[in-house]
């Protein structure tokens, strides 16, 4: 079993999605905040935004959808959870093997050396510049950047060998993540869980029109019965 999740699974934890009503890309400029060029141009603006998101992640709690996936992992010998989210809610719900395709907001990394620092308390504005001459940046994947190759290959392999793939809470607009549910899912039976139609809906085997926090617990209950 492989599962691919997007920001929709965290919406019932109170975190905004990106492209829906109230989504982050409706109220913020992507190229200013989530790109290497935007960071180069104004690192303090970018850190102000990511400190706000990190604080929101801290405040949020895993919801019934995250919890159901954490319990579902014990029902399958081979279960891989692949997420596009950087909010760490799957890990806080108890999921063990989580492939974070777009990184996470638990740490910052230096652009000039291998130094890393925790983002437990956010990034202080006077600590962005590192003694090596580099700058601390969020350890996540920005638009135009490659995914971490080890994570991507593990996600592709999990998708290719899966018998069943759940695609939960993603619009399927961002590649290569979305390709895990189409060209890289081998012979898997693909089930989409989303209250709305997405760019993937035409390609999946079944669409369950509902929210993650409702459908996933029901799915878990049926798997256990
Ligand atoms: N349960 C399930 N799905 C939901 C719920 C819910 N309660 N609420 C919203 N959704 C769905 C929406 O219908 C939408 O299809 O979640 C999806 C969110 O889509 P996006 O906002 O595009 O987020 P996502 O697919 O995660 O974006 C992928 O784009 O901006 C980049 O790096 C960012 O990881 C992100 C990537």
Coordinates of N, CA and C and ligand atoms in Angstrom, one line a residue:
X1 N 0.8 -1.2 0.0 CA 0.0 0.0 0.0 C 0.9 1.3 0.0
X2 N 0.5 2.2 -0.9 CA 1.3 3.5 -0.9 C 0.2 4.6 -0.7
X3 N 0.6 5.6 0.0 CA -0.4 6.7 0.2 C 0.3 8.0 -0.2
X4 N -0.3 8.9 -1.0 CA 0.2 10.2 -1.4 C -0.7 11.2 -0.8
X5 N -0.2 12.1 0.1 CA -1.0 13.1 0.6 C -0.6 14.5 0.2
X6 N -1.5 15.4 0.3 CA -1.3 16.9 0.0 C -1.9 17.7 1.1
X7 N -1.9 19.0 0.9 CA -2.3 19.9 2.0 C -3.7 19.7 2.4
X8 N -4.5 19.1 1.6 CA -6.0 19.0 2.0 C -6.1 18.1 3.2
X9 N -5.2 17.2 3.4 CA -5.4 16.3 4.6 C -5.2 17.1 5.9
X10 N -4.5 18.2 5.8 CA -4.2 19.1 7.0 C -5.2 20.2 7.1
X11 N -6.1 20.3 6.2 CA -7.1 21.5 6.2 C -8.0 21.3 7.4
X12 N -8.3 20.1 7.8 CA -9.2 19.9 9.0 C -8.4 20.0 10.3
X13 N -7.1 20.3 10.2 CA -6.3 20.6 11.4 C -6.2 22.1 11.4
X14 N -6.9 22.8 10.5 CA -6.9 24.3 10.5 C -5.8 24.9 9.7
X15 N -5.0 24.1 8.9 CA -4.0 24.7 8.1 C -4.5 25.0 6.7
X16 N -4.2 26.1 6.1 CA -4.7 26.4 4.8 C -4.1 25.6 3.7
X17 N -4.8 25.3 2.6 CA -4.3 24.6 1.5 C -3.6 25.7 0.6
X18 N -3.2 25.3 -0.6 CA -2.5 26.3 -1.4 C -3.4 26.9 -2.5
X19 N -4.2 26.1 -3.1 CA -4.9 26.6 -4.3 C -6.4 26.8 -4.2
X20 N -6.9 26.2 -3.0 CA -8.4 26.4 -2.9 C -8.8 27.7 -2.4
X21 N -10.0 27.9 -2.0 CA -10.5 29.1 -1.5 C -9.7 29.4 -0.2
X22 N -9.2 30.6 0.0 CA -8.4 30.9 1.2 C -7.0 30.3 1.2
X23 N -6.7 29.7 0.0 CA -5.4 29.0 0.0 C -4.2 30.0 0.0
X24 N -3.1 29.5 0.3 CA -1.9 30.4 0.5 C -1.5 31.1 -0.8
X25 N -1.7 30.4 -1.9 CA -1.4 31.0 -3.2 C -2.4 32.0 -3.6
X26 N -3.5 32.1 -2.8 CA -4.5 33.2 -3.2 C -4.1 34.5 -2.5
X27 N -3.4 34.3 -1.4 CA -3.1 35.5 -0.5 C -1.6 35.9 -0.5
X28 N -0.8 35.0 -1.1 CA 0.6 35.3 -1.1 C 1.2 35.1 -2.5
X29 N 2.3 35.8 -2.7 CA 3.0 35.7 -4.0 C 4.0 34.5 -4.0
X30 N 3.7 33.5 -4.7 CA 4.5 32.3 -4.7 C 6.0 32.6 -5.0
X31 N 6.2 33.4 -6.1 CA 7.6 33.6 -6.6 C 8.4 34.4 -5.5
X32 N 7.7 35.2 -4.7 CA 8.4 36.0 -3.7 C 8.8 35.2 -2.5
X33 N 8.0 34.1 -2.2 CA 8.1 33.4 -0.9 C 8.6 32.0 -1.0
X34 N 8.4 31.4 -2.1 CA 8.7 30.0 -2.2 C 9.6 29.7 -3.4
X35 N 10.6 30.5 -3.6 CA 11.6 30.3 -4.7 C 13.0 30.8 -4.3
X36 N 14.0 30.2 -4.8 CA 15.4 30.6 -4.5 C 15.6 32.1 -4.8
X37 N 14.9 32.6 -5.9 CA 15.1 34.0 -6.3 C 14.5 34.9 -5.2
X38 N 13.3 34.5 -4.8 CA 12.6 35.3 -3.8 C 13.4 35.4 -2.5
X39 N 14.0 34.2 -2.1 CA 14.9 34.2 -0.9 C 16.1 35.1 -1.0
X40 N 16.7 35.0 -2.2 CA 17.9 35.8 -2.5 C 17.6 37.3 -2.4
X41 N 16.4 37.6 -2.9 CA 15.9 39.0 -3.0 C 15.6 39.6 -1.6
X42 N 14.9 38.7 -0.8 CA 14.5 39.3 0.5 C 14.4 38.1 1.5
X43 N 15.5 37.6 2.1 CA 15.5 36.5 3.0 C 14.6 36.8 4.3
X44 N 14.6 38.0 4.7 CA 13.8 38.3 5.9 C 12.4 38.2 5.7
X45 N 11.9 38.6 4.5 CA 10.5 38.4 4.2 C 10.1 37.0 4.2
X46 N 11.0 36.2 3.5 CA 10.7 34.7 3.4 C 10.7 34.1 4.8
X47 N 11.7 34.5 5.6 CA 11.7 33.9 6.9 C 10.5 34.3 7.8
X48 N 10.1 35.5 7.6 CA 8.9 36.0 8.4 C 7.7 35.1 8.0
X49 N 7.6 34.8 6.7 CA 6.4 34.0 6.3 C 6.6 32.5 6.8
X50 N 7.8 32.0 6.7 CA 8.0 30.6 7.1 C 7.9 30.5 8.6
X51 N 8.3 31.5 9.4 CA 8.2 31.5 10.8 C 6.7 31.4 11.2
X52 N 5.9 32.2 10.5 CA 4.4 32.2 10.7 C 3.8 30.8 10.4
X53 N 4.3 30.2 9.3 CA 3.7 28.9 9.0 C 4.2 27.8 10.0
X54 N 5.4 27.9 10.4 CA 6.0 27.0 11.4 C 5.2 27.1 12.7
X55 N 4.9 28.4 13.1 CA 4.1 28.6 14.4 C 2.7 28.0 14.2
X56 N 2.1 28.1 13.0 CA 0.8 27.5 12.8 C 0.8 26.0 12.8
X57 N 1.9 25.4 12.3 CA 2.1 23.9 12.4 C 2.1 23.5 13.8
X58 N 2.9 24.3 14.6 CA 3.0 23.9 16.1 C 1.6 23.9 16.7
X59 N 0.8 24.9 16.4 CA -0.5 25.1 17.0 C -1.5 24.0 16.5
X60 N -1.3 23.5 15.3 CA -2.2 22.5 14.7 C -2.0 21.2 15.4
X61 N -3.1 20.4 15.4 CA -3.1 19.0 15.9 C -3.4 18.1 14.7
X62 N -2.8 16.9 14.7 CA -3.2 15.9 13.7 C -4.7 15.6 13.8
X63 N -5.3 15.4 12.6 CA -6.8 15.2 12.7 C -7.1 13.7 12.5
X64 N -8.3 13.4 12.4 CA -8.7 11.9 12.3 C -8.2 11.3 11.0
X65 N -7.9 12.1 10.0 CA -7.4 11.6 8.8 C -5.9 11.1 9.0
X66 N -5.1 12.0 9.6 CA -3.7 11.6 10.0 C -3.7 10.4 10.9
X67 N -4.6 10.4 11.9 CA -4.6 9.3 12.8 C -5.0 8.0 12.1
X68 N -5.9 8.0 11.2 CA -6.3 6.8 10.6 C -5.2 6.2 9.7
X69 N -4.4 7.1 9.1 CA -3.3 6.6 8.3 C -2.2 6.0 9.2
X70 N -2.0 6.6 10.3 CA -1.0 6.1 11.3 C -1.4 4.7 11.8
X71 N -2.7 4.5 12.0 CA -3.2 3.2 12.4 C -3.2 2.2 11.2
X72 N -3.4 2.7 10.0 CA -3.5 1.8 8.9 C -2.2 1.1 8.5
X73 N -1.1 1.8 8.9 CA 0.2 1.3 8.5 C 0.5 -0.1 9.1
X74 N -0.2 -0.4 10.3 CA 0.1 -1.7 10.9 C -0.8 -2.8 10.3
X75 N -1.6 -2.5 9.4 CA -2.5 -3.5 8.7 C -1.8 -4.1 7.5
X76 N -0.7 -3.4 7.1 CA -0.1 -3.9 5.8 C 1.4 -4.2 6.1
X77 N 1.9 -5.2 5.4 CA 3.3 -5.5 5.6 C 4.2 -4.5 4.9
X78 N 3.6 -3.9 3.8 CA 4.4 -2.9 3.0 C 3.5 -1.7 2.9
X79 N 3.8 -0.7 3.7 CA 3.0 0.5 3.7 C 3.9 1.7 3.7
X80 N 3.8 2.6 2.7 CA 4.6 3.8 2.6 C 3.7 5.0 2.5
X81 N 4.0 6.0 3.3 CA 3.3 7.2 3.3 C 4.2 8.3 2.7
X82 N 3.7 8.8 1.6 CA 4.5 9.9 0.8 C 3.7 11.1 1.0
X83 N 4.3 12.2 1.5 CA 3.6 13.4 1.6 C 4.3 14.6 0.9
X84 N 3.4 15.5 0.4 CA 3.9 16.8 -0.1 C 4.0 17.9 1.0
X85 N 3.4 17.5 2.1 CA 3.3 18.5 3.2 C 4.5 18.7 4.0
X86 N 4.7 19.8 4.5 CA 6.0 20.1 5.3 C 5.6 20.4 6.8
X87 N 4.3 20.0 7.2 CA 3.8 20.4 8.5 C 4.1 19.4 9.6
X88 N 4.7 18.2 9.3 CA 5.1 17.2 10.3 C 3.9 16.5 10.9
X89 N 2.6 16.8 10.5 CA 1.5 16.3 11.2 C 1.4 14.7 11.1
X90 N 1.9 14.2 10.0 CA 1.8 12.7 9.9 C 2.7 12.1 10.9
X91 N 3.9 12.7 11.1 CA 4.9 12.1 12.1 C 4.3 12.3 13.5
X92 N 3.6 13.4 13.8 CA 3.0 13.7 15.1 C 1.9 12.8 15.3
X93 N 1.2 12.3 14.3 CA 0.1 11.3 14.4 C 0.6 9.9 14.7
X94 N 1.9 9.7 14.5 CA 2.5 8.4 14.7 C 2.8 7.6 13.5
X95 N 2.7 8.2 12.3 CA 3.1 7.5 11.1 C 4.7 7.3 11.1
X96 N 5.2 6.2 10.7 CA 6.6 5.9 10.9 C 7.4 6.2 9.6
X97 N 7.0 5.5 8.6 CA 7.8 5.6 7.3 C 7.1 6.7 6.5
X98 N 7.6 7.9 6.7 CA 7.0 9.1 6.0 C 8.0 9.6 5.0
X99 N 7.7 9.7 3.8 CA 8.6 10.3 2.8 C 8.2 11.7 2.5
X100 N 9.0 12.6 2.9 CA 8.6 14.1 2.8 C 9.2 14.6 1.5
X101 N 8.4 14.5 0.5 CA 8.9 14.9 -0.9 C 9.4 16.3 -0.9
X102 N 8.7 17.2 -0.2 CA 9.0 18.7 -0.3 C 9.7 19.2 1.0
X103 N 10.3 18.2 1.7 CA 11.1 18.6 2.9 C 10.1 18.8 4.1
X104 N 10.6 19.6 5.1 CA 9.8 19.9 6.3 C 10.3 21.2 6.9
X105 N 9.5 21.7 7.8 CA 9.9 22.9 8.5 C 10.4 22.7 9.9
X106 N 11.0 21.5 10.1 CA 11.6 21.2 11.5 C 13.0 21.8 11.6
X107 N 13.7 22.0 10.4 CA 15.0 22.4 10.5 C 15.3 23.5 9.3
X108 N 16.3 24.3 9.6 CA 16.9 25.1 8.5 C 18.2 24.6 8.1
X109 N 18.6 24.8 6.9 CA 20.0 24.4 6.5 C 20.7 25.6 5.9
X110 N 22.1 25.5 6.0 CA 22.9 26.7 5.6 C 23.2 26.5 4.1
X111 N 23.1 27.6 3.3 CA 23.3 27.5 1.9 C 24.8 27.4 1.6
X112 N 25.7 27.7 2.6 CA 27.1 27.7 2.3 C 27.9 26.5 2.9
X113 N 27.2 25.8 3.9 CA 27.9 24.6 4.5 C 26.9 23.6 4.9
X114 N 27.3 22.6 5.6 CA 26.4 21.5 6.0 C 25.6 21.9 7.3
X115 N 25.8 23.1 7.8 CA 25.2 23.4 9.2 C 23.7 23.4 9.1
X116 N 23.1 22.9 10.1 CA 21.6 22.9 10.2 C 21.2 23.4 11.6
X117 N 20.0 23.9 11.7 CA 19.6 24.4 13.0 C 18.1 24.1 13.1
X118 N 17.7 23.8 14.4 CA 16.2 23.5 14.6 C 15.4 24.7 14.4
X119 N 14.2 24.5 13.9 CA 13.2 25.6 13.8 C 12.1 25.5 14.9
X120 N 12.5 24.8 16.0 CA 11.5 24.6 17.1 C 11.0 26.0 17.5
X121 N 11.8 27.0 17.6 CA 11.4 28.3 18.0 C 11.4 29.3 16.8
X122 N 11.4 28.8 15.6 CA 11.5 29.7 14.4 C 12.9 30.2 14.2
X123 N 13.1 31.0 13.2 CA 14.4 31.5 12.8 C 14.5 33.0 13.2
X124 N 15.4 33.3 14.2 CA 15.5 34.7 14.6 C 16.1 35.5 13.4
X125 N 15.6 36.7 13.2 CA 16.1 37.5 12.0 C 17.6 37.8 12.1
X126 N 18.1 37.8 13.3 CA 19.5 38.2 13.4 C 20.4 36.9 13.3
X127 N 19.8 35.8 13.0 CA 20.6 34.5 12.9 C 20.6 33.9 11.5
X128 N 20.0 34.7 10.6 CA 19.9 34.1 9.2 C 21.2 33.9 8.6
X129 N 22.1 35.0 8.8 CA 23.4 34.9 8.1 C 24.3 34.0 9.0
X130 N 25.0 33.0 8.3 CA 25.9 32.1 9.0 C 27.3 32.5 9.0
X131 N 28.1 32.2 10.0 CA 29.5 32.6 10.0 C 30.3 32.2 8.8
X132 N 29.9 31.1 8.1 CA 30.6 30.6 7.0 C 30.4 31.5 5.8
X133 N 29.5 32.5 5.9 CA 29.2 33.3 4.7 C 28.0 33.0 4.0
X134 N 27.4 31.8 4.4 CA 26.1 31.3 3.8 C 25.0 31.9 4.6
X135 N 23.8 31.4 4.2 CA 22.6 31.9 4.9 C 21.7 30.6 5.3
X136 N 21.1 30.7 6.4 CA 20.1 29.6 6.7 C 18.8 29.8 5.9
X137 N 18.4 28.7 5.3 CA 17.1 28.7 4.6 C 16.2 27.6 5.1
X138 N 14.9 27.7 4.8 CA 14.1 26.5 5.2 C 14.5 25.3 4.5
X139 N 14.5 24.1 5.2 CA 14.9 22.9 4.5 C 13.7 22.3 3.7
X140 N 13.2 23.1 2.8 CA 12.1 22.5 2.0 C 12.4 22.8 0.5
X141 N 11.7 22.2 -0.3 CA 11.9 22.2 -1.8 C 11.1 23.4 -2.4
X142 N 11.7 24.4 -3.0 CA 11.0 25.5 -3.6 C 10.8 25.2 -5.1
X143 N 9.9 26.0 -5.6 CA 9.6 25.9 -7.0 C 10.9 26.0 -7.8
X144 N 11.1 25.1 -8.8 CA 12.3 25.1 -9.6 C 13.4 24.4 -9.1
X145 N 13.3 23.8 -7.8 CA 14.3 23.0 -7.2 C 14.1 21.5 -7.3
X146 N 15.1 20.7 -7.4 CA 14.9 19.3 -7.5 C 14.5 18.7 -6.1
X147 N 13.7 17.6 -6.2 CA 13.3 16.9 -5.0 C 14.6 16.2 -4.4
X148 N 14.6 15.9 -3.1 CA 15.8 15.1 -2.6 C 15.7 13.8 -3.3
X149 N 16.8 13.4 -4.0 CA 16.8 12.2 -4.9 C 16.5 10.9 -4.1
X150 N 17.1 10.8 -2.9 CA 16.9 9.6 -2.2 C 15.4 9.4 -1.8
X151 N 14.8 10.5 -1.4 CA 13.3 10.5 -1.1 C 12.5 10.2 -2.3
X152 N 12.8 10.9 -3.4 CA 12.0 10.7 -4.6 C 12.1 9.2 -5.1
X153 N 13.3 8.7 -5.1 CA 13.5 7.3 -5.6 C 12.7 6.3 -4.7
X154 N 12.8 6.5 -3.4 CA 12.0 5.7 -2.5 C 10.5 5.8 -2.7
X155 N 10.1 7.0 -3.0 CA 8.6 7.2 -3.3 C 8.2 6.5 -4.6
X156 N 9.1 6.7 -5.6 CA 8.8 6.0 -6.9 C 8.7 4.5 -6.7
X157 N 9.7 3.9 -6.0 CA 9.7 2.5 -5.8 C 8.5 2.0 -5.1
X158 N 8.1 2.8 -4.0 CA 6.9 2.4 -3.2 C 5.7 2.4 -4.1
X159 N 5.6 3.4 -5.0 CA 4.4 3.6 -5.8 C 4.3 2.5 -6.9
X160 N 5.5 2.2 -7.4 CA 5.6 1.1 -8.5 C 5.2 -0.2 -8.0
X161 N 5.5 -0.5 -6.7 CA 5.3 -1.9 -6.2 C 3.9 -2.0 -5.4
X162 N 3.2 -0.9 -5.3 CA 2.0 -0.9 -4.5 C 0.9 -1.6 -5.3
X163 N 0.1 -2.4 -4.5 CA -1.2 -3.0 -5.1 C -2.3 -1.9 -5.1
X164 N -2.3 -1.1 -4.0 CA -3.3 -0.1 -3.9 C -2.6 1.2 -3.5
X165 N -3.1 2.3 -4.1 CA -2.5 3.6 -3.8 C -3.7 4.6 -3.4
X166 N -3.6 5.2 -2.2 CA -4.5 6.2 -1.8 C -3.9 7.6 -2.2
X167 N -4.7 8.4 -2.8 CA -4.3 9.8 -3.1 C -5.2 10.8 -2.4
X168 N -4.7 11.4 -1.3 CA -5.5 12.1 -0.4 C -5.2 13.6 -0.3
X169 N -6.2 14.4 -0.6 CA -6.0 15.9 -0.3 C -5.0 16.6 -1.2
X170 N -4.9 16.2 -2.4 CA -4.0 16.9 -3.3 C -4.7 17.2 -4.6
X171 N -4.4 18.4 -5.1 CA -5.0 18.8 -6.4 C -4.3 18.2 -7.6
X172 N -3.2 17.6 -7.4 CA -2.5 16.9 -8.5 C -1.9 17.8 -9.5
X173 N -1.6 19.1 -9.0 CA -1.1 20.1 -10.0 C 0.4 20.2 -10.0
X174 N 1.1 19.6 -9.0 CA 2.5 19.8 -8.9 C 3.2 18.5 -9.2
X175 N 4.2 18.6 -10.2 CA 5.0 17.5 -10.6 C 6.4 17.7 -10.0
X176 N 7.2 16.6 -9.8 CA 6.8 15.2 -10.1 C 5.9 14.5 -9.1
X177 N 5.6 15.1 -8.0 CA 4.8 14.4 -7.0 C 3.5 13.7 -7.6
X178 N 2.8 14.5 -8.4 CA 1.5 14.0 -9.0 C 1.7 12.8 -9.8
X179 N 2.9 12.7 -10.4 CA 3.2 11.5 -11.3 C 3.2 10.2 -10.6
X180 N 3.3 10.3 -9.2 CA 3.3 9.0 -8.4 C 1.9 8.4 -8.5
X181 N 0.9 9.2 -8.8 CA -0.4 8.6 -8.9 C -0.8 8.3 -10.3
X182 N 0.1 8.5 -11.2 CA -0.3 8.2 -12.6 C 0.8 7.3 -13.3
X183 N 1.9 7.9 -13.8 CA 2.8 7.1 -14.5 C 3.7 6.2 -13.6
X184 N 3.8 6.6 -12.3 CA 4.7 5.8 -11.5 C 4.0 4.9 -10.5
X185 N 2.7 4.6 -10.8 CA 2.0 3.7 -9.9 C 1.8 2.3 -10.4
X186 N 2.5 1.9 -11.4 CA 2.5 0.6 -11.9 C 1.1 0.0 -12.1
X187 N 0.8 -1.1 -11.5 CA -0.5 -1.8 -11.6 C -1.4 -1.4 -10.4
X188 N -1.1 -0.5 -9.6 CA -1.8 -0.2 -8.4 C -3.3 0.2 -8.8
X189 N -4.2 -0.2 -7.9 CA -5.6 0.3 -7.9 C -5.5 1.7 -7.1
X190 N -5.9 2.8 -7.9 CA -5.7 4.1 -7.3 C -7.0 4.7 -6.8
X191 N -7.0 5.1 -5.5 CA -8.3 5.6 -4.9 C -8.0 7.0 -4.5
X192 N -8.8 7.9 -5.0 CA -8.6 9.4 -4.7 C -9.6 9.7 -3.6
X193 N -9.1 10.4 -2.6 CA -10.0 10.9 -1.5 C -9.9 12.4 -1.5
X194 N -11.0 13.0 -1.9 CA -11.0 14.5 -2.1 C -12.5 15.0 -2.2
X195 N -12.8 16.1 -1.5 CA -14.2 16.5 -1.7 C -14.5 17.1 -3.1
X196 N -13.4 17.5 -3.8 CA -13.6 18.1 -5.1 C -12.9 17.3 -6.2
X197 N -13.3 17.6 -7.4 CA -12.6 17.0 -8.6 C -11.2 17.6 -8.7
X198 N -10.2 16.8 -9.1 CA -8.9 17.3 -9.3 C -8.3 16.9 -10.6
X199 N -7.1 17.4 -10.9 CA -6.4 17.1 -12.1 C -6.1 15.6 -12.3
X200 N -6.3 14.8 -11.2 CA -6.0 13.4 -11.2 C -7.3 12.6 -11.3
X201 N -8.4 13.2 -11.1 CA -9.7 12.4 -11.0 C -9.9 11.6 -12.2
X202 N -9.5 12.1 -13.4 CA -9.9 11.3 -14.6 C -9.0 10.0 -14.7
X203 N -7.8 10.0 -14.0 CA -6.9 9.0 -14.2 C -7.0 7.9 -13.1
X204 N -7.7 8.2 -12.0 CA -7.7 7.2 -10.9 C -8.8 6.2 -11.1
X205 N -8.7 5.1 -10.3 CA -9.7 4.0 -10.5 C -11.0 4.3 -9.8
X206 N -10.9 4.9 -8.6 CA -12.1 5.3 -7.8 C -11.9 6.6 -7.2
X207 N -12.9 7.4 -7.1 CA -12.8 8.7 -6.4 C -13.9 8.6 -5.3
X208 N -13.4 8.8 -4.0 CA -14.3 8.9 -2.9 C -14.4 10.4 -2.6
X209 N -15.6 10.9 -2.9 CA -15.8 12.4 -2.7 C -16.2 12.7 -1.3
X210 N -15.1 13.0 -0.5 CA -15.3 13.3 0.9 C -14.0 13.8 1.5
X211 N -14.1 14.3 2.7 CA -13.0 14.8 3.4 C -12.1 13.7 4.0
X212 N -10.8 14.0 4.1 CA -9.9 12.9 4.6 C -10.3 12.5 6.1
X213 N -10.7 13.5 6.9 CA -11.0 13.2 8.3 C -12.3 12.3 8.4
X214 N -13.1 12.3 7.4 CA -14.3 11.5 7.4 C -14.1 10.1 6.7
X215 N -13.5 10.2 5.5 CA -13.4 9.0 4.7 C -12.3 8.0 5.2
X216 N -11.1 8.5 5.7 CA -10.1 7.6 6.1 C -10.4 6.8 7.3
X217 N -11.1 7.4 8.4 CA -11.5 6.5 9.5 C -12.5 5.5 9.1
X218 N -13.4 5.8 8.1 CA -14.4 4.8 7.6 C -13.6 3.7 6.9
X219 N -12.6 4.1 6.1 CA -11.9 3.1 5.3 C -11.1 2.2 6.3
X220 N -10.5 2.8 7.4 CA -9.8 2.0 8.4 C -10.7 1.0 9.0
X221 N -11.9 1.5 9.4 CA -12.9 0.6 10.1 C -13.3 -0.6 9.2
X222 N -13.4 -0.3 7.9 CA -13.8 -1.5 7.0 C -12.6 -2.4 6.8
X223 N -11.4 -1.8 6.8 CA -10.2 -2.7 6.6 C -10.1 -3.6 7.8
X224 N -10.5 -3.1 9.0 CA -10.4 -3.9 10.2 C -11.5 -4.9 10.4
X225 N -12.6 -4.7 9.7 CA -13.8 -5.5 9.9 C -13.6 -6.9 9.2
Ligands
LIG1 N1 -9.9 16.3 2.8 C1 -9.4 16.0 1.6 N2 -9.0 16.8 0.6 C2 -9.2 18.1 0.8 C3 -9.8 18.6 2.0 C4 -10.1 17.6 3.0 N3 -10.7 18.0 4.2 N4 -9.9 20.0 2.0 C5 -9.4 20.3 0.8 N5 -9.0 19.2 0.1 C6 -8.3 19.1 -1.2 C7 -8.7 20.2 -2.2 O1 -9.9 19.9 -2.9 C8 -7.5 20.2 -3.2 O2 -7.7 19.2 -4.2 O3 -6.9 19.3 -1.1 C9 -6.4 19.7 -2.3 C10 -5.4 20.8 -2.0 O4 -4.7 21.2 -3.2 P1 -3.5 22.3 -3.2 O5 -4.0 23.4 -2.4 O6 -3.1 22.4 -4.6 O7 -2.4 21.6 -2.3 P2 -1.4 20.4 -2.8 O8 -2.0 19.5 -3.8 O9 -0.9 19.8 -1.5 O10 -0.2 21.2 -3.5 C11 0.9 20.5 -3.9 O11 2.1 22.6 -4.4 O12 2.4 24.7 -3.6 C12 3.0 23.5 -3.8 O13 4.7 22.6 -2.4 C13 3.4 22.9 -2.4 O14 3.2 20.7 -1.6 C14 2.5 21.7 -2.3 C15 2.2 21.3 -3.7

